[in-house]
PDB file of C-alpha atoms in Angstrom:
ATOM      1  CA  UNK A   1      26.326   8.362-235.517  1.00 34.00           C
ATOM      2  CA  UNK A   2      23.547   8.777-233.207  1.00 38.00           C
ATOM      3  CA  UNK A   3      20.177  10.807-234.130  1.00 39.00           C
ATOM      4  CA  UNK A   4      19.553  12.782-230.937  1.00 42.00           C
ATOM      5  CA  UNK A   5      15.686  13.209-231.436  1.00 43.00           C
ATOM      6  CA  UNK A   6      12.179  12.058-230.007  1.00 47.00           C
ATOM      7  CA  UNK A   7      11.661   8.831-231.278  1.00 48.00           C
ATOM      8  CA  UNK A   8       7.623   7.054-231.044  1.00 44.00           C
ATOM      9  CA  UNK A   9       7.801   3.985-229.470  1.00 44.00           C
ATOM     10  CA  UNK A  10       4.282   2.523-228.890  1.00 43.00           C
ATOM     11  CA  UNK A  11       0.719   3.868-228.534  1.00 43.00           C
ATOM     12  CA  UNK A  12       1.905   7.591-228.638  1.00 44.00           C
ATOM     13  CA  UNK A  13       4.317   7.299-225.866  1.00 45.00           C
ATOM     14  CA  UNK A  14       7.420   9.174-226.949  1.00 47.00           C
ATOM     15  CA  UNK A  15      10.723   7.987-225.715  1.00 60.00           C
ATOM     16  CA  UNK A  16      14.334  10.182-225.861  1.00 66.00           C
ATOM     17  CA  UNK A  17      17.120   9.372-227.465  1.00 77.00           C
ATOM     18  CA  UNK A  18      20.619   9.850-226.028  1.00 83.00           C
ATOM     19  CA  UNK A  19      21.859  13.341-225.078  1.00 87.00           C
ATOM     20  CA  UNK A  20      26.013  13.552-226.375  1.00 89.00           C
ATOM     21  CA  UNK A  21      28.312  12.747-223.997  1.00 90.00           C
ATOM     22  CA  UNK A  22      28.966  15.632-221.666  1.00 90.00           C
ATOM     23  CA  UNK A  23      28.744  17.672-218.400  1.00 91.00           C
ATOM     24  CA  UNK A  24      24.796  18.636-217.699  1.00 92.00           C
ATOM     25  CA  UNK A  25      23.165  20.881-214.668  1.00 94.00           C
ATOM     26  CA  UNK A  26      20.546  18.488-213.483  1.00 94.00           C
ATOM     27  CA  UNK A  27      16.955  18.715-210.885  1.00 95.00           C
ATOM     28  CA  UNK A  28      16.021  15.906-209.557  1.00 95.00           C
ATOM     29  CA  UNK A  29      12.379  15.320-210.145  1.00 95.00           C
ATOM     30  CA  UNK A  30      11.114  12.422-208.524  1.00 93.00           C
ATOM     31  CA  UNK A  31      12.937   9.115-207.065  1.00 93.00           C
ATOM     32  CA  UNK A  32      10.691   6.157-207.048  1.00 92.00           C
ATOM     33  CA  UNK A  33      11.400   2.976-205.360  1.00 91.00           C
ATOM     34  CA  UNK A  34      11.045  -0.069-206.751  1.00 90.00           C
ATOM     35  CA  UNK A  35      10.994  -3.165-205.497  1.00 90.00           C
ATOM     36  CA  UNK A  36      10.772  -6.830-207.789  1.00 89.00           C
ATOM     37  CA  UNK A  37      10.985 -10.089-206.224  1.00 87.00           C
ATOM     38  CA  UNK A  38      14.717  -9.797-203.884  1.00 89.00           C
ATOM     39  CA  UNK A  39      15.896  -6.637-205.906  1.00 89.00           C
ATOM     40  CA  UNK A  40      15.918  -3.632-204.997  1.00 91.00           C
ATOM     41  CA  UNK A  41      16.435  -0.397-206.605  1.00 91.00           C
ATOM     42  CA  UNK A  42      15.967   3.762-207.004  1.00 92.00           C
ATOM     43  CA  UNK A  43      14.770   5.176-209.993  1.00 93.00           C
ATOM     44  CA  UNK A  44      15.944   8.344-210.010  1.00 93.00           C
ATOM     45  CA  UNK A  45      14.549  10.804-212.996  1.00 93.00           C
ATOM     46  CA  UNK A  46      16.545  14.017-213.515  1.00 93.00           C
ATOM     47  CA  UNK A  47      15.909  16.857-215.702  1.00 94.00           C
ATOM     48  CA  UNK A  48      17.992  18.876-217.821  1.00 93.00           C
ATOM     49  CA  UNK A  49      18.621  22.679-217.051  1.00 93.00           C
ATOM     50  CA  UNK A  50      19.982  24.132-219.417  1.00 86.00           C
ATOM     51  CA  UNK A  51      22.304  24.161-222.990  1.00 86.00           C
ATOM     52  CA  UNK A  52      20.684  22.283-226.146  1.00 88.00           C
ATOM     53  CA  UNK A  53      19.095  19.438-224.222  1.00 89.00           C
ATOM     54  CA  UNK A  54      17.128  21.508-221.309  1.00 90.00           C
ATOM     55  CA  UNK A  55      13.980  20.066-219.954  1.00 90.00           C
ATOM     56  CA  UNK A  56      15.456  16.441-221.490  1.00 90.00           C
ATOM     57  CA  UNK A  57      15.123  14.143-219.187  1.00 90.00           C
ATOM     58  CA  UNK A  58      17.702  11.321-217.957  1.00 89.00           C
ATOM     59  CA  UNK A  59      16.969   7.852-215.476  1.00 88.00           C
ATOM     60  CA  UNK A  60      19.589   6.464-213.403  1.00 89.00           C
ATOM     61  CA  UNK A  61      18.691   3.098-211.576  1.00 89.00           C
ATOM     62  CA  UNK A  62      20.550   2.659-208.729  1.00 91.00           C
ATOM     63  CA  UNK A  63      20.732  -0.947-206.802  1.00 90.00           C
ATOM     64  CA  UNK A  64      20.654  -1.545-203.460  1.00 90.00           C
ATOM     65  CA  UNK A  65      19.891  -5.574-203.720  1.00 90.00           C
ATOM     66  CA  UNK A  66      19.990  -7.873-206.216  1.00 87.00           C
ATOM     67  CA  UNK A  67      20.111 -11.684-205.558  1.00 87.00           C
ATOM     68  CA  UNK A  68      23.101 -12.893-207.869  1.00 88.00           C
ATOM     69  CA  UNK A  69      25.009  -9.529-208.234  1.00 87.00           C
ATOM     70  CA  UNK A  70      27.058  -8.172-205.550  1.00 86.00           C
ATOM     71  CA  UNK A  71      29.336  -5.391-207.233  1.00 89.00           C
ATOM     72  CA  UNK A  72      26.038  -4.258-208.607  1.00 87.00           C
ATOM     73  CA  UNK A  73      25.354  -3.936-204.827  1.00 89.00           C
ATOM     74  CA  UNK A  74      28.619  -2.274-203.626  1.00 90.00           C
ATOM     75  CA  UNK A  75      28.420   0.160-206.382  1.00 90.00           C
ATOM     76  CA  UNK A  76      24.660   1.222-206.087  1.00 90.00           C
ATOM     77  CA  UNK A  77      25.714   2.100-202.376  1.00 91.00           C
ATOM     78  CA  UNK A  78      28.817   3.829-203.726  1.00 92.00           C
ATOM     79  CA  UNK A  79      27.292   5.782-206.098  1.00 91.00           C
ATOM     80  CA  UNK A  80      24.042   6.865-203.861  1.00 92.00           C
ATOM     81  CA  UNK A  81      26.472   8.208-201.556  1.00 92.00           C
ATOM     82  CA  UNK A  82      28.181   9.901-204.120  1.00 92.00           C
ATOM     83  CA  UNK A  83      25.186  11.772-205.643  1.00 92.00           C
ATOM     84  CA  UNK A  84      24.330  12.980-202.245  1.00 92.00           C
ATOM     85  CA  UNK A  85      27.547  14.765-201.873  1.00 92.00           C
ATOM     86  CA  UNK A  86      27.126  16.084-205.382  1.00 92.00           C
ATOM     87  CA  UNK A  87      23.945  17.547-203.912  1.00 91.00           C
ATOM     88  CA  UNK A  88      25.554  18.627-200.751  1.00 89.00           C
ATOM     89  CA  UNK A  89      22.841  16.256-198.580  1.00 89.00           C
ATOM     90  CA  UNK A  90      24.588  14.339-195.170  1.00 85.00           C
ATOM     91  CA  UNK A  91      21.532  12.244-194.308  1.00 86.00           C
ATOM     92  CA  UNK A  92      18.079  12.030-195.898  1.00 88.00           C
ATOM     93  CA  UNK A  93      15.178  10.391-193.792  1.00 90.00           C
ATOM     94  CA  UNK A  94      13.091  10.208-197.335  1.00 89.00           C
ATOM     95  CA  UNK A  95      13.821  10.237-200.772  1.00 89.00           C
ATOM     96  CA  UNK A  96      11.228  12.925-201.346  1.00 91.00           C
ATOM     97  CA  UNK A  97      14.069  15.415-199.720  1.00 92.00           C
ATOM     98  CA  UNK A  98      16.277  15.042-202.791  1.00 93.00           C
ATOM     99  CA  UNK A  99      13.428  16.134-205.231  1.00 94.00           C
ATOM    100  CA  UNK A 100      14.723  19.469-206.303  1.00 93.00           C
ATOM    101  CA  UNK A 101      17.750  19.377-205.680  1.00 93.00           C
ATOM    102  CA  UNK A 102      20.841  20.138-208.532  1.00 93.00           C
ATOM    103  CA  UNK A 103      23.877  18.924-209.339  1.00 93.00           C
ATOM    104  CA  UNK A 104      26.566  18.301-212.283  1.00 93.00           C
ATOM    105  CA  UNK A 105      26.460  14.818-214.045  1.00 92.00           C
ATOM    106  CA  UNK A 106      29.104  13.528-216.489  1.00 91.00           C
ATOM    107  CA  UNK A 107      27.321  11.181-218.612  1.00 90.00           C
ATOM    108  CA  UNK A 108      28.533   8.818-221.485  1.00 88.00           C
ATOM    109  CA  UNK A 109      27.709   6.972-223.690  1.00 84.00           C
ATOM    110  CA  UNK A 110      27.023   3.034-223.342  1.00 81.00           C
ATOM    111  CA  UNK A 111      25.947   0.472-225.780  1.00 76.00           C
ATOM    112  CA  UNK A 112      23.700  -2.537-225.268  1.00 70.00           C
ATOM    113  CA  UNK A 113      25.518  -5.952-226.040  1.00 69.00           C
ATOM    114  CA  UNK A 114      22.428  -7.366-227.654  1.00 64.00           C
ATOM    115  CA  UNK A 115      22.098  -8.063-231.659  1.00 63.00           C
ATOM    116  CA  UNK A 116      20.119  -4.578-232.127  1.00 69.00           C
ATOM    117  CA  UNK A 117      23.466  -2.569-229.846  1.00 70.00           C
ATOM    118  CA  UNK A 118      21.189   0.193-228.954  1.00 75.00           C
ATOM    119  CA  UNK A 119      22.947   3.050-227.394  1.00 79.00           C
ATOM    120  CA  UNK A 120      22.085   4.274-223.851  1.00 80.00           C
ATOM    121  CA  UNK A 121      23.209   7.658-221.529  1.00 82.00           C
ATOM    122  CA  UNK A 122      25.537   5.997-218.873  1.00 84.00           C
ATOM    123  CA  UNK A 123      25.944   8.842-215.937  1.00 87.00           C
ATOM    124  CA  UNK A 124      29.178   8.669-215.325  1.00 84.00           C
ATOM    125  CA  UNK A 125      30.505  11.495-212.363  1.00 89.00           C
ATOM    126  CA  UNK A 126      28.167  13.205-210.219  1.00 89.00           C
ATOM    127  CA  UNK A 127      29.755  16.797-208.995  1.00 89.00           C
ATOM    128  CA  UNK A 128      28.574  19.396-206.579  1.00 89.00           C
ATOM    129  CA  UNK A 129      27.502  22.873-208.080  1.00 84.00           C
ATOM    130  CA  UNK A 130      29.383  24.841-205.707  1.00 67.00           C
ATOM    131  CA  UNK A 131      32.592  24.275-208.021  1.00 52.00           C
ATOM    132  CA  UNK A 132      31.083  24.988-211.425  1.00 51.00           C
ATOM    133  CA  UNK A 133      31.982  28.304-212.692  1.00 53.00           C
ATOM    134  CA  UNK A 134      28.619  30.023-212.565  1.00 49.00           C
ATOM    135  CA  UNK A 135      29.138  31.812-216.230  1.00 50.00           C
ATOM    136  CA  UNK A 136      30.401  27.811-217.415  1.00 52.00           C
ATOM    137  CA  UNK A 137      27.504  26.774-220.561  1.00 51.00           C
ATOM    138  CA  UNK A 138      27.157  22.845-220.007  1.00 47.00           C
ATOM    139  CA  UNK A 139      26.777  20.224-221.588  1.00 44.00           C
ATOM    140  CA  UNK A 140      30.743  20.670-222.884  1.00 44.00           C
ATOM    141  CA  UNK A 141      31.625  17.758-224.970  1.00 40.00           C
ATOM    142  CA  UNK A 142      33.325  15.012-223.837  1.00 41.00           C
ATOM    143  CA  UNK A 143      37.075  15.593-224.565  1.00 40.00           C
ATOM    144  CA  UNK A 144      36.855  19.070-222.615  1.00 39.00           C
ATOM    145  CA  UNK A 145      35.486  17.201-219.391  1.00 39.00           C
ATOM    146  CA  UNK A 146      38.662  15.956-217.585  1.00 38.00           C
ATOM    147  CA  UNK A 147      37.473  12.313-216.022  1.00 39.00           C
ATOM    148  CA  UNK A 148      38.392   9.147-216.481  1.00 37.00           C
ATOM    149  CA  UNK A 149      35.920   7.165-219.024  1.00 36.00           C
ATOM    150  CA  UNK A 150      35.033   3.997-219.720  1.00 39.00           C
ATOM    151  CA  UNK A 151      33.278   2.136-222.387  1.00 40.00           C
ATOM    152  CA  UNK A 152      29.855   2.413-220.667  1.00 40.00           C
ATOM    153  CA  UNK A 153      29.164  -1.126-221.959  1.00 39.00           C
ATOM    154  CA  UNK A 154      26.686  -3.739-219.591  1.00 35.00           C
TER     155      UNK A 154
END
């Protein structure tokens, strides 16, 4: 079982556990990009809105290049394109336009296949607003969300 609590990880920086799998109303807060040696990727930080976990927040990294994975590639283009639908954006000339913005994630859970298997939030769907029921209370549990899941392992 997973705690889901604020757990201290070094000099008084506090680091979140998990949320439970689920659908969540998300902001967008900042995107930063970041660039190491030939990779290159989007942090994206979101922010919770509401239910249990509001004001939680949640990273995605998405990858535009990396030197020795190419699905990683394909996907991070994939799924960019995919959250700005979910946020009802055609074109952005900066990613400073999508701070702000909302949108529905899906998110799982995924566990690290090192020898500690920490578990991780895996975002999963990305969905525009426009088709939530507006009296809906996210972050359902899992089984009521009808998507296709995987394991969420790396």
């Amino acid at each position: 079982m997973v705690a889901f609590s604020l757990k201290k990880i070094w000099f008084g920086v506090y680091e979140y556990a998990p949320v439970p799998p689920g659908m969540y109303r998300v902001e967008v807060r900042y995107v930063t990009y970041i660039r190491v040696g030939p990779t290159k990727r989007l942090r994206i930080e979101l922010k919770i809105l509401n239910g249990e976990y509001a004001n939680r927040p949640l990273r995605d990294n998405i990858f535009f290049r990396h030197p020795t994975n190419i699905k990683c590639v394909s996907y991070g283009y994939f799924r960019f394109n995919t959250m700005l639908k979910a946020m009802g954006v055609s074109e952005i000339k900066d990613t400073d336009e999508l701070v702000g913005k909302q949108f529905l994630i899906t998110v799982n859970m995924g566990i690290h296949r090192d020898k500690h298997g920490a578990q991780y939030n895996v975002i999963h769907r990305y969905d525009r607003l426009k088709y939530a029921n507006p009296n809906q209370e996210f972050a359902r549990p899992l089984d009521e969300v009808s998507v296709g899941v995987t394991d969420g392992t790396v």
